[in-house]
């Protein structure tokens, strides 16, 4: 069996994953395929049922690469069709210019769609269900970590219940405020975008036409993401903090009016289906993604602006790369927790993450400019890009992870 020589009988697990969110569960599912002994720790159990009349305002735009990951671990098949909202087109425009527009269509690259918009709770449930009965995976949910200790041949976690667990490798997948990252003395660079994201579910007067819509102005981007119901969209409205506070003080009718007007009535009158909630946006980068007996993935390692919907997809790519590096070590009979065995993972993921962070910074700065000459230049750039099919094909394939 692959990697059997790497297993140490005295250890409880090969890998302990702290964090049972989407990214942590994606890694769990990949490692289960390697027949590794895995434990998952999270303060909250996976939500398996809910009121079907409700819609989770937290959604993710799934790239083709992320979809393939779900298919490979058997999770995609567990997401019923009504929960998968595919979008075939994307329309982006500059709200402060009459000609700054660009449209993307799946037909341009001979694909059926550009991706899927799926509720986070649905994704998490599917990943859990794909792995819940695997004999080598233990679920400690709900459970909290209390202390961590790193030794030469293992890492040990002490849980709030008093239970102690040893493993060859610990993985921090516990989000932007990662307990494991902090407890392991890993620093973090943090830069405020000066934006807050307002998210909620809305009903539109006109059908969304399986189109993802995004409008930019100097306050920030407003995205309408199509859900399975042709008149429901999940919105992500990322605006400067002062304007966000103003929006959140509006009553329902005034908020709906402001939202509809900002969206230029593109889908007619918009009404709220859920209460708007907000959270501040930061670019965060951990000083290390891998140390002796430790690896960081997802938001525990990095966060970016949501304007391109790539945050969770970066996390899924982290999980894939880490699983790949672990499999390589197993094939060589090597210790999967050694720092030098984890370096290829860190090198690969740091470079891609940095490139994405720089791209998001550039987009944000470009569209928040109120200087007329710069506004003209960006609208001209959008218009010119829209006229070049080959360039649009390249952009589409990059965004889809193809």
mmCIF file of C-alpha atoms in Angstrom, residues 2-337:
data_model
loop_
_atom_site.group_PDB
_atom_site.id
_atom_site.type_symbol
_atom_site.label_atom_id
_atom_site.label_comp_id
_atom_site.label_asym_id
_atom_site.label_seq_id
_atom_site.Cartn_x
_atom_site.Cartn_y
_atom_site.Cartn_z
ATOM 1 C CA UNK A 2 1.296 3.499 -0.897
ATOM 2 C CA UNK A 3 3.157 5.194 1.899
ATOM 3 C CA UNK A 4 2.748 2.400 4.408
ATOM 4 C CA UNK A 5 6.360 2.766 5.522
ATOM 5 C CA UNK A 6 5.611 6.374 6.509
ATOM 6 C CA UNK A 7 2.965 5.374 9.067
ATOM 7 C CA UNK A 8 4.073 5.447 12.661
ATOM 8 C CA UNK A 9 2.136 3.061 14.865
ATOM 9 C CA UNK A 10 2.430 5.315 17.912
ATOM 10 C CA UNK A 11 0.647 8.192 16.157
ATOM 11 C CA UNK A 12 -3.117 8.512 16.190
ATOM 12 C CA UNK A 13 -3.365 9.979 12.698
ATOM 13 C CA UNK A 14 -1.373 10.743 9.597
ATOM 14 C CA UNK A 15 -3.070 14.125 9.180
ATOM 15 C CA UNK A 16 -5.243 16.215 11.502
ATOM 16 C CA UNK A 17 -7.219 18.966 9.752
ATOM 17 C CA UNK A 18 -8.266 21.835 11.979
ATOM 18 C CA UNK A 19 -11.270 23.393 10.247
ATOM 19 C CA UNK A 20 -14.254 21.670 8.702
ATOM 20 C CA UNK A 21 -15.241 24.342 6.196
ATOM 21 C CA UNK A 22 -15.332 23.797 2.458
ATOM 22 C CA UNK A 23 -11.556 23.894 1.948
ATOM 23 C CA UNK A 24 -10.777 21.651 4.920
ATOM 24 C CA UNK A 25 -13.376 19.119 3.774
ATOM 25 C CA UNK A 26 -12.033 19.196 0.222
ATOM 26 C CA UNK A 27 -8.611 18.197 1.549
ATOM 27 C CA UNK A 28 -10.222 15.527 3.724
ATOM 28 C CA UNK A 29 -11.895 14.012 0.685
ATOM 29 C CA UNK A 30 -8.644 13.986 -1.303
ATOM 30 C CA UNK A 31 -6.646 12.412 1.532
ATOM 31 C CA UNK A 32 -9.328 9.777 2.077
ATOM 32 C CA UNK A 33 -8.503 8.546 -1.432
ATOM 33 C CA UNK A 34 -4.941 7.920 -0.236
ATOM 34 C CA UNK A 35 -6.165 5.717 2.606
ATOM 35 C CA UNK A 36 -4.621 8.030 5.187
ATOM 36 C CA UNK A 37 -5.767 8.206 8.793
ATOM 37 C CA UNK A 38 -7.386 11.628 9.020
ATOM 38 C CA UNK A 39 -9.167 13.539 11.780
ATOM 39 C CA UNK A 40 -11.281 16.655 11.196
ATOM 40 C CA UNK A 41 -11.835 19.120 14.048
ATOM 41 C CA UNK A 42 -14.381 21.929 13.929
ATOM 42 C CA UNK A 43 -16.503 23.766 16.526
ATOM 43 C CA UNK A 44 -19.616 23.267 14.406
ATOM 44 C CA UNK A 45 -21.018 20.066 12.902
ATOM 45 C CA UNK A 46 -21.805 20.068 9.198
ATOM 46 C CA UNK A 47 -25.324 21.301 8.497
ATOM 47 C CA UNK A 48 -27.150 18.444 6.775
ATOM 48 C CA UNK A 49 -30.684 19.867 6.527
ATOM 49 C CA UNK A 50 -32.371 23.249 6.523
ATOM 50 C CA UNK A 51 -35.610 24.990 5.676
ATOM 51 C CA UNK A 52 -35.880 24.540 1.919
ATOM 52 C CA UNK A 53 -37.674 27.888 1.672
ATOM 53 C CA UNK A 54 -34.501 29.672 2.763
ATOM 54 C CA UNK A 55 -31.496 30.564 0.629
ATOM 55 C CA UNK A 56 -27.998 30.897 2.054
ATOM 56 C CA UNK A 57 -26.671 34.387 1.258
ATOM 57 C CA UNK A 58 -23.174 32.885 1.308
ATOM 58 C CA UNK A 59 -22.495 31.432 -2.118
ATOM 59 C CA UNK A 60 -19.415 30.508 -4.131
ATOM 60 C CA UNK A 61 -18.669 30.812 -7.837
ATOM 61 C CA UNK A 62 -17.222 27.443 -8.777
ATOM 62 C CA UNK A 63 -14.559 27.352 -11.483
ATOM 63 C CA UNK A 64 -14.221 24.344 -13.755
ATOM 64 C CA UNK A 65 -11.095 23.321 -11.843
ATOM 65 C CA UNK A 66 -13.025 23.312 -8.557
ATOM 66 C CA UNK A 67 -15.884 21.432 -10.184
ATOM 67 C CA UNK A 68 -13.419 18.758 -11.304
ATOM 68 C CA UNK A 69 -12.121 18.443 -7.742
ATOM 69 C CA UNK A 70 -15.658 17.839 -6.490
ATOM 70 C CA UNK A 71 -16.253 15.295 -9.253
ATOM 71 C CA UNK A 72 -13.027 13.441 -8.479
ATOM 72 C CA UNK A 73 -13.944 12.965 -4.796
ATOM 73 C CA UNK A 74 -17.577 12.048 -5.517
ATOM 74 C CA UNK A 75 -19.076 15.221 -4.059
ATOM 75 C CA UNK A 76 -20.393 16.793 -7.258
ATOM 76 C CA UNK A 77 -22.784 13.920 -7.812
ATOM 77 C CA UNK A 78 -24.271 14.581 -4.371
ATOM 78 C CA UNK A 79 -25.296 18.130 -5.282
ATOM 79 C CA UNK A 80 -28.793 17.848 -6.677
ATOM 80 C CA UNK A 81 -29.553 19.786 -9.846
ATOM 81 C CA UNK A 82 -31.856 22.353 -8.158
ATOM 82 C CA UNK A 83 -28.906 23.434 -5.992
ATOM 83 C CA UNK A 84 -26.555 23.947 -8.950
ATOM 84 C CA UNK A 85 -27.067 27.244 -10.732
ATOM 85 C CA UNK A 86 -24.984 27.409 -13.873
ATOM 86 C CA UNK A 87 -24.289 30.704 -15.573
ATOM 87 C CA UNK A 88 -23.646 30.875 -19.289
ATOM 88 C CA UNK A 89 -22.746 34.524 -19.634
ATOM 89 C CA UNK A 90 -21.055 37.293 -17.699
ATOM 90 C CA UNK A 91 -21.623 40.986 -18.279
ATOM 91 C CA UNK A 92 -19.315 43.590 -16.754
ATOM 92 C CA UNK A 93 -19.661 47.322 -17.144
ATOM 93 C CA UNK A 94 -18.296 50.611 -15.895
ATOM 94 C CA UNK A 95 -21.152 52.459 -14.256
ATOM 95 C CA UNK A 96 -19.438 55.786 -14.861
ATOM 96 C CA UNK A 97 -18.990 55.344 -18.598
ATOM 97 C CA UNK A 98 -21.457 54.760 -21.426
ATOM 98 C CA UNK A 99 -19.151 52.538 -23.481
ATOM 99 C CA UNK A 100 -17.041 50.680 -20.905
ATOM 100 C CA UNK A 101 -18.621 47.241 -21.253
ATOM 101 C CA UNK A 102 -17.510 43.682 -21.826
ATOM 102 C CA UNK A 103 -19.518 40.487 -22.274
ATOM 103 C CA UNK A 104 -18.314 36.903 -21.920
ATOM 104 C CA UNK A 105 -20.224 33.907 -23.258
ATOM 105 C CA UNK A 106 -19.498 30.213 -22.740
ATOM 106 C CA UNK A 107 -20.121 29.565 -26.423
ATOM 107 C CA UNK A 108 -16.955 31.525 -27.201
ATOM 108 C CA UNK A 109 -14.874 28.603 -25.898
ATOM 109 C CA UNK A 110 -17.387 25.873 -26.831
ATOM 110 C CA UNK A 111 -18.423 25.258 -23.214
ATOM 111 C CA UNK A 112 -21.959 24.808 -21.881
ATOM 112 C CA UNK A 113 -21.430 27.312 -19.110
ATOM 113 C CA UNK A 114 -18.832 29.496 -17.404
ATOM 114 C CA UNK A 115 -19.300 27.915 -13.993
ATOM 115 C CA UNK A 116 -21.788 27.431 -11.180
ATOM 116 C CA UNK A 117 -23.097 29.512 -8.296
ATOM 117 C CA UNK A 118 -23.751 27.220 -5.317
ATOM 118 C CA UNK A 119 -24.643 27.909 -1.695
ATOM 119 C CA UNK A 120 -21.759 27.305 0.688
ATOM 120 C CA UNK A 121 -23.878 25.090 2.935
ATOM 121 C CA UNK A 122 -24.642 22.849 -0.059
ATOM 122 C CA UNK A 123 -20.963 22.530 -0.975
ATOM 123 C CA UNK A 124 -19.962 21.727 2.593
ATOM 124 C CA UNK A 125 -22.666 19.082 2.943
ATOM 125 C CA UNK A 126 -21.706 17.384 -0.313
ATOM 126 C CA UNK A 127 -18.038 17.171 0.661
ATOM 127 C CA UNK A 128 -18.936 15.763 4.067
ATOM 128 C CA UNK A 129 -21.331 13.193 2.629
ATOM 129 C CA UNK A 130 -18.719 12.026 0.139
ATOM 130 C CA UNK A 131 -16.386 11.140 3.030
ATOM 131 C CA UNK A 132 -18.521 10.588 6.139
ATOM 132 C CA UNK A 133 -18.451 6.785 5.949
ATOM 133 C CA UNK A 134 -14.766 6.382 5.092
ATOM 134 C CA UNK A 135 -13.333 4.151 7.823
ATOM 135 C CA UNK A 136 -10.006 6.033 8.015
ATOM 136 C CA UNK A 137 -11.618 9.436 8.699
ATOM 137 C CA UNK A 138 -12.739 10.526 12.169
ATOM 138 C CA UNK A 139 -15.034 13.512 12.704
ATOM 139 C CA UNK A 140 -14.592 15.556 15.861
ATOM 140 C CA UNK A 141 -17.341 18.095 15.269
ATOM 141 C CA UNK A 142 -18.193 19.873 17.474
ATOM 142 C CA UNK A 143 -14.833 20.110 19.211
ATOM 143 C CA UNK A 144 -12.314 22.869 19.888
ATOM 144 C CA UNK A 145 -8.541 22.941 20.089
ATOM 145 C CA UNK A 146 -6.825 24.146 23.230
ATOM 146 C CA UNK A 147 -3.073 23.683 22.726
ATOM 147 C CA UNK A 148 -0.562 22.491 20.162
ATOM 148 C CA UNK A 149 2.924 21.059 20.625
ATOM 149 C CA UNK A 150 5.460 20.347 17.889
ATOM 150 C CA UNK A 151 8.046 17.626 18.317
ATOM 151 C CA UNK A 152 10.649 16.189 15.963
ATOM 152 C CA UNK A 153 8.593 13.152 14.954
ATOM 153 C CA UNK A 154 5.028 14.353 15.470
ATOM 154 C CA UNK A 155 2.702 17.218 16.354
ATOM 155 C CA UNK A 156 0.246 16.920 19.234
ATOM 156 C CA UNK A 157 -3.079 18.688 19.705
ATOM 157 C CA UNK A 158 -4.872 18.996 23.021
ATOM 158 C CA UNK A 159 -8.606 19.495 22.690
ATOM 159 C CA UNK A 160 -10.969 21.392 24.965
ATOM 160 C CA UNK A 161 -12.353 18.038 26.081
ATOM 161 C CA UNK A 162 -8.885 17.062 27.323
ATOM 162 C CA UNK A 163 -8.301 14.548 24.533
ATOM 163 C CA UNK A 164 -4.773 14.486 23.079
ATOM 164 C CA UNK A 165 -4.037 13.550 19.476
ATOM 165 C CA UNK A 166 -0.737 13.001 17.660
ATOM 166 C CA UNK A 167 -0.188 13.185 13.906
ATOM 167 C CA UNK A 168 2.563 13.425 11.326
ATOM 168 C CA UNK A 169 1.036 16.591 9.923
ATOM 169 C CA UNK A 170 -1.391 19.271 11.081
ATOM 170 C CA UNK A 171 -3.314 21.378 8.580
ATOM 171 C CA UNK A 172 -4.749 24.785 9.425
ATOM 172 C CA UNK A 173 -7.995 25.181 7.492
ATOM 173 C CA UNK A 174 -9.778 27.173 10.180
ATOM 174 C CA UNK A 175 -10.341 30.439 8.379
ATOM 175 C CA UNK A 176 -9.013 33.971 8.341
ATOM 176 C CA UNK A 177 -8.764 34.123 12.143
ATOM 177 C CA UNK A 178 -7.092 30.716 12.322
ATOM 178 C CA UNK A 179 -6.479 29.483 15.861
ATOM 179 C CA UNK A 180 -3.856 27.012 14.659
ATOM 180 C CA UNK A 181 -1.905 29.653 12.736
ATOM 181 C CA UNK A 182 -1.788 31.927 15.786
ATOM 182 C CA UNK A 183 -0.980 29.080 18.186
ATOM 183 C CA UNK A 184 1.907 28.086 15.899
ATOM 184 C CA UNK A 185 3.358 31.622 16.018
ATOM 185 C CA UNK A 186 2.962 32.263 12.306
ATOM 186 C CA UNK A 187 2.703 35.950 11.535
ATOM 187 C CA UNK A 188 0.352 37.541 9.065
ATOM 188 C CA UNK A 189 0.545 40.607 6.844
ATOM 189 C CA UNK A 190 -2.774 42.420 6.720
ATOM 190 C CA UNK A 191 -3.851 45.263 4.476
ATOM 191 C CA UNK A 192 -7.328 46.775 4.677
ATOM 192 C CA UNK A 193 -9.054 47.274 1.333
ATOM 193 C CA UNK A 194 -11.133 50.034 2.922
ATOM 194 C CA UNK A 195 -14.211 48.190 1.705
ATOM 195 C CA UNK A 196 -17.062 46.332 3.310
ATOM 196 C CA UNK A 197 -18.916 43.580 1.470
ATOM 197 C CA UNK A 198 -22.692 43.620 1.772
ATOM 198 C CA UNK A 199 -24.282 40.281 0.944
ATOM 199 C CA UNK A 200 -27.898 39.165 0.692
ATOM 200 C CA UNK A 201 -30.345 37.361 -1.573
ATOM 201 C CA UNK A 202 -32.647 39.410 -3.782
ATOM 202 C CA UNK A 203 -35.590 38.858 -6.081
ATOM 203 C CA UNK A 204 -35.456 40.542 -9.486
ATOM 204 C CA UNK A 205 -38.402 41.731 -11.556
ATOM 205 C CA UNK A 206 -36.829 40.372 -14.742
ATOM 206 C CA UNK A 207 -35.194 36.907 -15.060
ATOM 207 C CA UNK A 208 -31.411 36.884 -14.646
ATOM 208 C CA UNK A 209 -30.947 34.949 -17.909
ATOM 209 C CA UNK A 210 -28.276 32.707 -16.381
ATOM 210 C CA UNK A 211 -25.954 35.680 -16.463
ATOM 211 C CA UNK A 212 -23.525 36.890 -13.815
ATOM 212 C CA UNK A 213 -23.647 40.663 -13.730
ATOM 213 C CA UNK A 214 -21.040 43.049 -12.321
ATOM 214 C CA UNK A 215 -21.149 46.830 -12.272
ATOM 215 C CA UNK A 216 -18.237 49.013 -11.167
ATOM 216 C CA UNK A 217 -18.245 52.578 -9.913
ATOM 217 C CA UNK A 218 -16.008 54.624 -7.615
ATOM 218 C CA UNK A 219 -17.710 53.164 -4.518
ATOM 219 C CA UNK A 220 -16.802 49.602 -5.576
ATOM 220 C CA UNK A 221 -18.174 46.605 -7.505
ATOM 221 C CA UNK A 222 -21.755 45.323 -7.324
ATOM 222 C CA UNK A 223 -22.234 41.697 -8.418
ATOM 223 C CA UNK A 224 -25.511 39.898 -9.094
ATOM 224 C CA UNK A 225 -24.916 36.135 -9.089
ATOM 225 C CA UNK A 226 -27.713 34.027 -10.606
ATOM 226 C CA UNK A 227 -29.339 31.312 -8.493
ATOM 227 C CA UNK A 228 -31.397 28.316 -9.656
ATOM 228 C CA UNK A 229 -34.632 30.300 -9.432
ATOM 229 C CA UNK A 230 -34.572 32.557 -12.509
ATOM 230 C CA UNK A 231 -35.678 35.548 -10.412
ATOM 231 C CA UNK A 232 -33.294 35.090 -7.477
ATOM 232 C CA UNK A 233 -29.737 36.394 -7.235
ATOM 233 C CA UNK A 234 -27.117 36.513 -4.533
ATOM 234 C CA UNK A 235 -25.512 39.932 -4.410
ATOM 235 C CA UNK A 236 -22.063 40.974 -3.247
ATOM 236 C CA UNK A 237 -21.850 44.748 -2.991
ATOM 237 C CA UNK A 238 -18.307 45.799 -2.048
ATOM 238 C CA UNK A 239 -18.155 49.484 -1.245
ATOM 239 C CA UNK A 240 -16.031 51.895 0.754
ATOM 240 C CA UNK A 241 -16.732 51.645 4.464
ATOM 241 C CA UNK A 242 -18.426 55.039 4.859
ATOM 242 C CA UNK A 243 -20.861 54.292 2.049
ATOM 243 C CA UNK A 244 -21.505 50.814 3.431
ATOM 244 C CA UNK A 245 -22.536 52.293 6.764
ATOM 245 C CA UNK A 246 -24.881 54.669 4.961
ATOM 246 C CA UNK A 247 -26.467 51.810 3.022
ATOM 247 C CA UNK A 248 -26.953 49.676 6.110
ATOM 248 C CA UNK A 249 -28.844 52.441 7.916
ATOM 249 C CA UNK A 250 -31.468 52.633 5.147
ATOM 250 C CA UNK A 251 -34.868 51.075 5.683
ATOM 251 C CA UNK A 252 -35.826 48.154 3.436
ATOM 252 C CA UNK A 253 -37.657 50.221 0.828
ATOM 253 C CA UNK A 254 -34.860 52.769 0.517
ATOM 254 C CA UNK A 255 -32.176 50.064 0.369
ATOM 255 C CA UNK A 256 -34.074 48.285 -2.424
ATOM 256 C CA UNK A 257 -34.435 51.568 -4.293
ATOM 257 C CA UNK A 258 -30.736 52.406 -3.955
ATOM 258 C CA UNK A 259 -29.749 48.893 -5.016
ATOM 259 C CA UNK A 260 -32.046 48.932 -8.057
ATOM 260 C CA UNK A 261 -30.783 52.342 -9.136
ATOM 261 C CA UNK A 262 -27.114 51.421 -8.668
ATOM 262 C CA UNK A 263 -27.718 48.345 -10.795
ATOM 263 C CA UNK A 264 -29.269 50.679 -13.372
ATOM 264 C CA UNK A 265 -32.543 48.720 -13.287
ATOM 265 C CA UNK A 266 -30.818 46.076 -15.437
ATOM 266 C CA UNK A 267 -33.154 43.404 -14.041
ATOM 267 C CA UNK A 268 -35.994 45.721 -13.141
ATOM 268 C CA UNK A 269 -37.061 46.399 -9.576
ATOM 269 C CA UNK A 270 -35.077 44.499 -6.938
ATOM 270 C CA UNK A 271 -36.571 43.339 -3.616
ATOM 271 C CA UNK A 272 -34.855 41.785 -0.611
ATOM 272 C CA UNK A 273 -35.275 38.096 0.170
ATOM 273 C CA UNK A 274 -32.865 38.142 3.111
ATOM 274 C CA UNK A 275 -31.474 40.750 5.469
ATOM 275 C CA UNK A 276 -28.268 42.407 4.227
ATOM 276 C CA UNK A 277 -25.198 41.579 6.292
ATOM 277 C CA UNK A 278 -21.734 43.058 5.950
ATOM 278 C CA UNK A 279 -18.125 42.300 6.777
ATOM 279 C CA UNK A 280 -14.886 44.264 6.300
ATOM 280 C CA UNK A 281 -12.507 43.215 3.536
ATOM 281 C CA UNK A 282 -8.807 42.606 4.051
ATOM 282 C CA UNK A 283 -5.953 41.189 2.057
ATOM 283 C CA UNK A 284 -4.178 38.789 4.393
ATOM 284 C CA UNK A 285 -1.063 36.723 3.792
ATOM 285 C CA UNK A 286 0.480 34.331 6.300
ATOM 286 C CA UNK A 287 4.257 34.635 6.623
ATOM 287 C CA UNK A 288 4.534 30.907 5.905
ATOM 288 C CA UNK A 289 2.248 28.262 4.401
ATOM 289 C CA UNK A 290 4.380 25.357 5.594
ATOM 290 C CA UNK A 291 6.560 24.633 8.614
ATOM 291 C CA UNK A 292 7.743 21.478 10.337
ATOM 292 C CA UNK A 293 4.573 19.322 10.808
ATOM 293 C CA UNK A 294 2.241 22.129 9.675
ATOM 294 C CA UNK A 295 0.597 23.395 6.483
ATOM 295 C CA UNK A 296 -1.877 26.245 5.979
ATOM 296 C CA UNK A 297 -4.629 26.285 3.352
ATOM 297 C CA UNK A 298 -7.536 28.518 2.376
ATOM 298 C CA UNK A 299 -8.332 31.649 4.340
ATOM 299 C CA UNK A 300 -5.966 30.540 7.113
ATOM 300 C CA UNK A 301 -3.176 31.221 4.610
ATOM 301 C CA UNK A 302 -4.560 34.094 2.523
ATOM 302 C CA UNK A 303 -7.615 36.233 1.775
ATOM 303 C CA UNK A 304 -8.399 38.459 -1.212
ATOM 304 C CA UNK A 305 -11.047 40.900 -2.394
ATOM 305 C CA UNK A 306 -14.197 39.036 -3.545
ATOM 306 C CA UNK A 307 -14.668 41.073 -6.727
ATOM 307 C CA UNK A 308 -13.579 38.152 -8.949
ATOM 308 C CA UNK A 309 -15.051 35.396 -6.778
ATOM 309 C CA UNK A 310 -11.734 33.547 -6.585
ATOM 310 C CA UNK A 311 -11.221 33.242 -2.816
ATOM 311 C CA UNK A 312 -12.601 29.768 -2.215
ATOM 312 C CA UNK A 313 -11.216 28.538 -5.533
ATOM 313 C CA UNK A 314 -7.728 29.516 -4.369
ATOM 314 C CA UNK A 315 -8.419 27.478 -1.244
ATOM 315 C CA UNK A 316 -9.515 24.443 -3.254
ATOM 316 C CA UNK A 317 -6.291 24.746 -5.287
ATOM 317 C CA UNK A 318 -4.345 24.789 -1.998
ATOM 318 C CA UNK A 319 -6.045 21.540 -0.989
ATOM 319 C CA UNK A 320 -5.267 19.917 -4.339
ATOM 320 C CA UNK A 321 -1.614 20.947 -4.272
ATOM 321 C CA UNK A 322 -1.103 19.818 -0.676
ATOM 322 C CA UNK A 323 -2.708 16.436 -1.414
ATOM 323 C CA UNK A 324 -0.427 16.092 -4.441
ATOM 324 C CA UNK A 325 2.703 16.830 -2.393
ATOM 325 C CA UNK A 326 1.605 14.406 0.330
ATOM 326 C CA UNK A 327 0.989 11.688 -2.247
ATOM 327 C CA UNK A 328 4.477 12.236 -3.677
ATOM 328 C CA UNK A 329 6.016 11.831 -0.227
ATOM 329 C CA UNK A 330 4.001 8.680 0.408
ATOM 330 C CA UNK A 331 5.134 7.161 -2.875
ATOM 331 C CA UNK A 332 8.744 7.655 -1.735
ATOM 332 C CA UNK A 333 8.069 6.309 1.751
ATOM 333 C CA UNK A 334 8.995 9.716 3.159
ATOM 334 C CA UNK A 335 7.713 11.498 6.249
ATOM 335 C CA UNK A 336 4.856 13.724 5.054
ATOM 336 C CA UNK A 337 5.312 16.249 7.868
#
